[in-house]
Short mmCIF file of C-alpha atoms in Angstrom, two decimals:
data_model
loop_
_atom_site.label_atom_id
_atom_site.label_comp_id
_atom_site.label_asym_id
_atom_site.label_seq_id
_atom_site.Cartn_x
_atom_site.Cartn_y
_atom_site.Cartn_z
CA UNK Y 1 98.95 83.99 78.21
CA UNK Y 2 97.55 81.40 80.63
CA UNK Y 3 95.26 83.06 83.13
CA UNK Y 4 92.39 81.21 84.74
CA UNK Y 5 89.98 82.20 87.47
CA UNK Y 6 88.41 79.16 89.14
CA UNK Y 7 85.29 79.61 91.19
CA UNK Y 8 86.13 76.56 93.21
CA UNK Y 9 82.66 75.87 94.50
CA UNK Y 10 82.14 74.22 91.13
CA UNK Y 11 85.09 71.83 91.43
CA UNK Y 12 83.28 68.95 93.06
CA UNK Y 13 85.30 66.16 91.50
CA UNK Y 14 88.71 66.87 93.00
CA UNK Y 15 89.98 65.43 96.28
CA UNK Y 16 92.57 67.31 98.33
CA UNK Y 17 95.82 65.53 99.04
CA UNK Y 18 96.62 64.86 102.68
CA UNK Y 19 93.96 67.20 104.09
CA UNK Y 20 92.01 66.13 107.13
CA UNK Y 21 89.23 67.87 108.99
CA UNK Y 22 90.51 68.23 112.54
CA UNK Y 23 88.45 69.54 115.35
CA UNK Y 24 89.35 72.96 116.67
CA UNK Y 25 92.43 72.96 118.91
CA UNK Y 26 91.98 73.18 122.64
CA UNK Y 27 93.17 76.67 123.52
CA UNK Y 28 95.62 76.94 126.36
CA UNK Y 29 97.20 79.72 128.30
CA UNK Y 30 100.14 80.80 126.18
CA UNK Y 31 103.36 79.17 127.28
CA UNK Y 32 106.95 79.36 126.08
CA UNK Y 33 108.25 76.27 124.26
CA UNK Y 34 111.72 77.18 122.95
CA UNK Y 35 112.74 73.52 123.04
CA UNK Y 36 110.20 72.78 120.29
CA UNK Y 37 112.50 74.37 117.70
CA UNK Y 38 115.42 72.40 116.19
CA UNK Y 39 118.67 73.01 118.02
CA UNK Y 40 121.23 75.39 116.59
CA UNK Y 41 123.58 73.36 114.42
CA UNK Y 42 121.11 70.56 113.72
CA UNK Y 43 120.73 69.55 110.04
CA UNK Y 44 117.14 70.77 109.77
CA UNK Y 45 117.89 74.24 111.16
CA UNK Y 46 119.65 76.40 108.58
CA UNK Y 47 120.99 79.85 109.46
CA UNK Y 48 120.40 82.42 106.72
CA UNK Y 49 123.32 84.70 107.47
CA UNK Y 50 126.82 84.11 108.86
CA UNK Y 51 126.92 84.52 112.64
CA UNK Y 52 127.10 88.17 113.60
CA UNK Y 53 126.61 89.38 110.02
CA UNK Y 54 122.85 89.81 109.74
CA UNK Y 55 122.46 93.04 107.73
CA UNK Y 56 121.11 95.88 109.81
CA UNK Y 57 121.43 94.07 113.15
CA UNK Y 58 123.85 96.06 115.28
CA UNK Y 59 123.35 94.14 118.50
CA UNK Y 60 124.28 90.56 119.27
CA UNK Y 61 121.54 88.09 118.34
CA UNK Y 62 119.03 87.46 121.10
CA UNK Y 63 116.94 84.34 121.64
CA UNK Y 64 113.60 84.39 119.85
CA UNK Y 65 110.43 83.66 121.79
CA UNK Y 66 108.43 80.53 120.83
CA UNK Y 67 104.91 80.37 122.24
CA UNK Y 68 102.42 77.48 122.22
CA UNK Y 69 98.71 78.37 122.20
CA UNK Y 70 97.16 74.89 121.98
CA UNK Y 71 96.64 72.16 124.59
CA UNK Y 72 96.17 69.49 121.92
CA UNK Y 73 99.47 67.76 120.99
CA UNK Y 74 97.89 66.63 117.71
CA UNK Y 75 97.13 70.23 116.75
CA UNK Y 76 100.05 72.41 117.85
CA UNK Y 77 99.67 76.13 117.28
CA UNK Y 78 102.98 77.81 117.99
CA UNK Y 79 104.19 81.23 116.99
CA UNK Y 80 107.59 82.86 117.14
CA UNK Y 81 108.59 86.49 117.54
CA UNK Y 82 111.72 88.45 118.39
CA UNK Y 83 113.75 86.82 115.59
CA UNK Y 84 117.05 88.64 115.12
CA UNK Y 85 119.09 85.79 113.60
CA UNK Y 86 116.75 84.47 110.86
CA UNK Y 87 116.77 80.80 109.91
CA UNK Y 88 114.98 78.09 107.97
CA UNK Y 89 113.59 74.80 109.24
CA UNK Y 90 113.72 72.12 106.56
CA UNK Y 91 111.25 69.27 106.04
CA UNK Y 92 112.63 66.78 103.55
CA UNK Y 93 110.42 64.11 101.95
CA UNK Y 94 111.49 60.48 101.76
CA UNK Y 95 111.10 60.67 97.98
CA UNK Y 96 111.90 64.22 96.87
CA UNK Y 97 110.54 65.19 93.46
CA UNK Y 98 113.15 67.93 92.96
CA UNK Y 99 110.90 70.88 93.76
CA UNK Y 100 111.02 73.08 96.85
CA UNK Y 101 108.90 75.70 98.54
CA UNK Y 102 110.15 78.54 100.67
CA UNK Y 103 107.28 78.75 103.18
CA UNK Y 104 106.57 82.21 104.64
CA UNK Y 105 103.88 81.97 107.34
CA UNK Y 106 101.73 84.89 108.37
CA UNK Y 107 101.03 86.64 111.65
CA UNK Y 108 100.18 90.22 110.75
CA UNK Y 109 103.84 91.35 110.85
CA UNK Y 110 103.51 90.86 114.63
CA UNK Y 111 104.41 87.19 114.95
CA UNK Y 112 105.12 84.18 112.72
CA UNK Y 113 102.70 81.26 112.88
CA UNK Y 114 104.74 78.06 112.82
CA UNK Y 115 102.25 75.20 112.67
CA UNK Y 116 98.97 76.13 110.97
CA UNK Y 117 100.95 77.64 108.07
CA UNK Y 118 104.15 75.63 108.47
CA UNK Y 119 104.37 72.13 109.89
CA UNK Y 120 100.75 71.37 108.95
CA UNK Y 121 101.81 71.47 105.27
CA UNK Y 122 104.17 68.52 105.68
CA UNK Y 123 101.70 65.62 105.13
CA UNK Y 124 100.22 66.95 101.88
CA UNK Y 125 103.22 68.70 100.36
CA UNK Y 126 106.29 66.81 101.63
CA UNK Y 127 105.15 63.31 102.55
CA UNK Y 128 102.65 62.84 99.72
CA UNK Y 129 103.70 65.51 97.22
CA UNK Y 130 107.48 65.02 97.44
CA UNK Y 131 108.11 68.76 97.85
CA UNK Y 132 110.97 69.85 100.11
CA UNK Y 133 109.76 72.57 102.48
CA UNK Y 134 111.83 75.32 104.06
CA UNK Y 135 109.85 77.28 106.66
CA UNK Y 136 111.22 80.78 107.24
CA UNK Y 137 111.67 82.48 110.60
CA UNK Y 138 112.05 86.07 109.41
CA UNK Y 139 112.59 89.43 111.06
CA UNK Y 140 109.53 91.48 111.93
CA UNK Y 141 109.33 95.29 111.78
CA UNK Y 142 108.82 95.81 115.54
CA UNK Y 143 111.65 97.95 116.88
CA UNK Y 144 113.18 98.45 113.42
CA UNK Y 145 113.25 101.43 111.11
CA UNK Y 146 114.20 99.15 108.21
CA UNK Y 147 111.00 98.01 106.49
CA UNK Y 148 113.00 95.77 104.17
CA UNK Y 149 114.29 93.29 106.77
CA UNK Y 150 111.67 90.64 105.95
CA UNK Y 151 112.33 91.03 102.22
CA UNK Y 152 116.09 90.77 102.79
CA UNK Y 153 115.54 87.52 104.70
CA UNK Y 154 113.25 86.14 101.98
CA UNK Y 155 115.76 87.03 99.25
CA UNK Y 156 118.57 85.40 101.19
CA UNK Y 157 116.49 82.28 101.88
CA UNK Y 158 115.59 81.77 98.22
CA UNK Y 159 119.22 82.29 97.19
CA UNK Y 160 120.48 79.89 99.84
CA UNK Y 161 118.05 77.14 98.81
CA UNK Y 162 119.02 77.54 95.15
CA UNK Y 163 122.74 77.71 95.98
CA UNK Y 164 122.51 74.43 97.91
CA UNK Y 165 120.06 72.74 95.52
CA UNK Y 166 122.26 69.74 94.73
CA UNK Y 167 122.81 69.07 98.42
CA UNK Y 168 119.05 68.72 98.94
CA UNK Y 169 118.35 66.90 95.64
CA UNK Y 170 116.58 69.90 94.17
CA UNK Y 171 116.25 71.29 90.66
CA UNK Y 172 117.41 74.93 90.93
CA UNK Y 173 114.71 75.85 88.38
CA UNK Y 174 111.89 74.42 90.51
CA UNK Y 175 112.17 76.53 93.65
CA UNK Y 176 109.06 78.48 94.56
CA UNK Y 177 107.62 80.45 97.43
CA UNK Y 178 104.35 80.08 99.33
CA UNK Y 179 103.16 82.84 101.63
CA UNK Y 180 100.17 83.11 103.95
CA UNK Y 181 98.40 86.34 104.97
CA UNK Y 182 101.15 88.85 105.93
CA UNK Y 183 103.61 86.16 104.84
CA UNK Y 184 101.82 86.38 101.50
CA UNK Y 185 102.77 90.05 101.44
CA UNK Y 186 106.41 89.08 102.01
CA UNK Y 187 106.12 86.43 99.26
CA UNK Y 188 104.59 88.99 96.90
CA UNK Y 189 107.39 91.40 97.75
CA UNK Y 190 109.89 88.67 96.91
CA UNK Y 191 108.03 87.96 93.65
CA UNK Y 192 108.11 91.59 92.56
CA UNK Y 193 111.33 92.82 94.23
CA UNK Y 194 113.62 89.79 94.01
CA UNK Y 195 116.26 91.94 92.30
CA UNK Y 196 115.97 94.95 94.61
CA UNK Y 197 119.50 95.64 95.94
CA UNK Y 198 119.57 95.26 99.72
CA UNK Y 199 122.42 95.09 102.23
CA UNK Y 200 124.20 91.74 101.98
CA UNK Y 201 127.39 90.02 103.10
CA UNK Y 202 129.10 89.63 99.73
CA UNK Y 203 129.47 85.85 99.69
CA UNK Y 204 128.71 83.37 96.90
CA UNK Y 205 125.08 83.03 98.01
CA UNK Y 206 124.48 86.73 97.38
CA UNK Y 207 125.39 86.22 93.71
CA UNK Y 208 122.56 83.70 93.13
CA UNK Y 209 119.21 84.79 91.73
CA UNK Y 210 116.49 85.38 94.34
CA UNK Y 211 113.63 85.11 91.81
CA UNK Y 212 111.17 82.35 92.72
CA UNK Y 213 110.31 80.07 89.82
CA UNK Y 214 106.66 80.24 90.92
CA UNK Y 215 104.66 81.75 93.77
CA UNK Y 216 101.65 80.59 95.78
CA UNK Y 217 99.82 83.29 97.74
CA UNK Y 218 97.30 82.20 100.34
CA UNK Y 219 94.78 84.84 101.47
CA UNK Y 220 97.62 87.36 101.04
CA UNK Y 221 97.94 90.88 102.33
CA UNK Y 222 98.49 92.84 99.11
CA UNK Y 223 96.97 96.31 99.27
CA UNK Y 224 98.10 99.01 101.71
CA UNK Y 225 95.35 101.43 100.79
CA UNK Y 226 91.58 100.96 100.73
CA UNK Y 227 91.62 97.17 101.29
CA UNK Y 228 94.59 97.00 103.67
CA UNK Y 229 94.81 94.75 106.69
CA UNK Y 230 95.14 97.58 109.18
CA UNK Y 231 97.41 95.74 111.62
CA UNK Y 232 99.93 94.72 108.95
CA UNK Y 233 99.94 98.23 107.48
CA UNK Y 234 100.42 99.93 110.83
CA UNK Y 235 103.24 97.63 111.93
CA UNK Y 236 105.07 97.84 108.61
CA UNK Y 237 104.42 101.42 107.51
CA UNK Y 238 103.50 103.28 110.68
CA UNK Y 239 100.36 105.09 111.72
CA UNK Y 240 100.02 107.53 108.82
CA UNK Y 241 102.01 106.39 105.74
CA UNK Y 242 102.15 108.86 102.88
CA UNK Y 243 100.92 108.10 99.37
CA UNK Y 244 104.36 107.16 98.03
CA UNK Y 245 105.00 104.64 100.82
CA UNK Y 246 101.50 103.22 100.48
CA UNK Y 247 102.01 102.66 96.77
CA UNK Y 248 105.48 101.15 97.24
CA UNK Y 249 104.14 98.49 99.58
CA UNK Y 250 100.88 97.82 97.71
CA UNK Y 251 102.03 94.81 95.78
CA UNK Y 252 99.54 95.11 92.92
CA UNK Y 253 101.43 98.30 92.02
CA UNK Y 254 104.76 96.45 91.75
CA UNK Y 255 103.88 93.59 89.39
CA UNK Y 256 105.93 93.41 86.16
CA UNK Y 257 106.25 90.84 83.36
CA UNK Y 258 109.21 89.40 85.32
CA UNK Y 259 106.94 88.45 88.25
CA UNK Y 260 106.86 84.62 88.46
CA UNK Y 261 103.76 82.53 87.63
CA UNK Y 262 101.38 82.87 90.56
CA UNK Y 263 98.69 80.73 92.22
CA UNK Y 264 96.21 82.59 94.46
CA UNK Y 265 93.76 81.22 97.03
CA UNK Y 266 91.26 83.25 99.05
CA UNK Y 267 87.90 82.81 100.78
CA UNK Y 268 85.07 85.20 100.01
CA UNK Y 269 84.07 85.31 103.68
CA UNK Y 270 87.55 86.35 104.88
CA UNK Y 271 86.81 89.18 107.32
CA UNK Y 272 90.46 89.79 108.24
CA UNK Y 273 92.17 90.21 104.85
CA UNK Y 274 89.54 91.17 102.30
CA UNK Y 275 89.30 89.04 99.16
CA UNK Y 276 89.88 92.22 97.14
CA UNK Y 277 93.58 91.83 97.96
CA UNK Y 278 93.82 88.72 95.77
CA UNK Y 279 91.53 90.22 93.13
CA UNK Y 280 93.75 93.30 92.81
CA UNK Y 281 96.91 91.22 92.53
CA UNK Y 282 95.35 88.87 89.98
CA UNK Y 283 94.25 91.82 87.85
CA UNK Y 284 97.79 93.21 87.93
CA UNK Y 285 99.22 89.82 86.93
CA UNK Y 286 96.72 89.62 84.08
CA UNK Y 287 97.67 93.07 82.80
CA UNK Y 288 101.39 92.19 82.99
CA UNK Y 289 100.88 88.92 81.08
CA UNK Y 290 102.04 86.75 83.99
CA UNK Y 291 100.64 83.18 83.86
CA UNK Y 292 98.35 83.00 86.86
CA UNK Y 293 95.57 80.99 88.45
CA UNK Y 294 93.15 82.08 91.17
CA UNK Y 295 90.82 79.98 93.32
CA UNK Y 296 88.09 81.80 95.22
CA UNK Y 297 86.11 79.80 97.76
CA UNK Y 298 82.83 80.90 99.30
CA UNK Y 299 83.77 79.74 102.80
CA UNK Y 300 86.92 79.35 104.85
CA UNK Y 301 87.39 82.66 106.59
CA UNK Y 302 90.97 83.66 107.28
CA UNK Y 303 94.05 81.69 108.30
CA UNK Y 304 92.65 78.28 107.44
CA UNK Y 305 95.92 76.77 106.21
CA UNK Y 306 95.09 73.09 105.73
CA UNK Y 307 93.00 72.76 108.90
CA UNK Y 308 89.67 72.98 107.12
CA UNK Y 309 86.32 71.29 107.91
CA UNK Y 310 85.80 68.41 105.50
CA UNK Y 311 82.46 69.70 104.22
CA UNK Y 312 84.07 72.79 102.67
CA UNK Y 313 85.34 72.78 99.08
CA UNK Y 314 88.26 74.84 100.41
CA UNK Y 315 89.89 71.52 101.34
CA UNK Y 316 90.77 71.11 97.66
CA UNK Y 317 93.43 73.80 97.52
CA UNK Y 318 96.52 71.63 98.33
CA UNK Y 319 95.67 69.17 95.53
CA UNK Y 320 95.09 72.05 93.14
CA UNK Y 321 98.34 73.69 94.20
CA UNK Y 322 100.39 70.52 93.70
CA UNK Y 323 98.91 69.96 90.24
CA UNK Y 324 99.59 73.58 89.33
CA UNK Y 325 103.18 73.31 90.57
CA UNK Y 326 103.72 70.29 88.35
CA UNK Y 327 102.53 72.34 85.38
CA UNK Y 328 105.25 74.92 86.12
CA UNK Y 329 108.09 72.45 85.60
CA UNK Y 330 110.67 73.67 83.05
CA UNK Y 331 109.98 72.42 79.55
CA UNK Y 332 112.81 70.55 77.77
#
């Protein structure tokens, strides 16, 4: 069993790939920027479900809202909400190495952050690392009684990527997931509930395995009890979830030996999602015998993505992640 906890303050000799230390973005009045998303039908925008057949959606699809919060074109900070027709946006490297990541950004189950935990990954992971990225626009629980919509979208996205692997020059056994914050909760749900039967459309994609080959969880929401992120819990489970619902959606309670190898990153000074979330998940992985690696950094706060001041050792996580991903490649 390969399980390693790295106290990454001690890793002074590694240099992060493609990470810069930008200044803080200039905050702007929020403004709608729907034109910043790829057009419907463009090669980089990939619908998850056939038109009009999104499971659980009884109404016709409505336009999602895309909001920009930054005045600095070099540091965009968009979010999207109101997604009813989920889709992927693909970022393909010039020299693909055959691996792919389904990227699930966070946003507290209230919105989906598109740049800090999406497009900002492109330089390190796609351009330099050769990883094909698929950033997910998933359904949020607002206005829905179905708490499984985000999981259904994540399952479908993983299946679709694997089903179309040859088209994108991918190895179907090297398709992982990376999730941030509440998106880390969705990624953990996918890692532990990839085979949970959910409403589908019955096409060839539905027959493909939704199990990620590996998972990367960045400052993830895991626990729905003592260490819960209150906003994520309230939006997903309601104001007063009972014990059974709390346990079902506390991901450390759902880990099994079939959970994929997992890479965890968290900052000790995260005052939004407590570091205990990663600690609990790592302990569950350890007990289940799942090969895992955890990097705890003293500083970084929450939601740092790859926009990290250069004097913090937290900048090392993309290089560590890429090296770890290489170690997960199928053995001949």
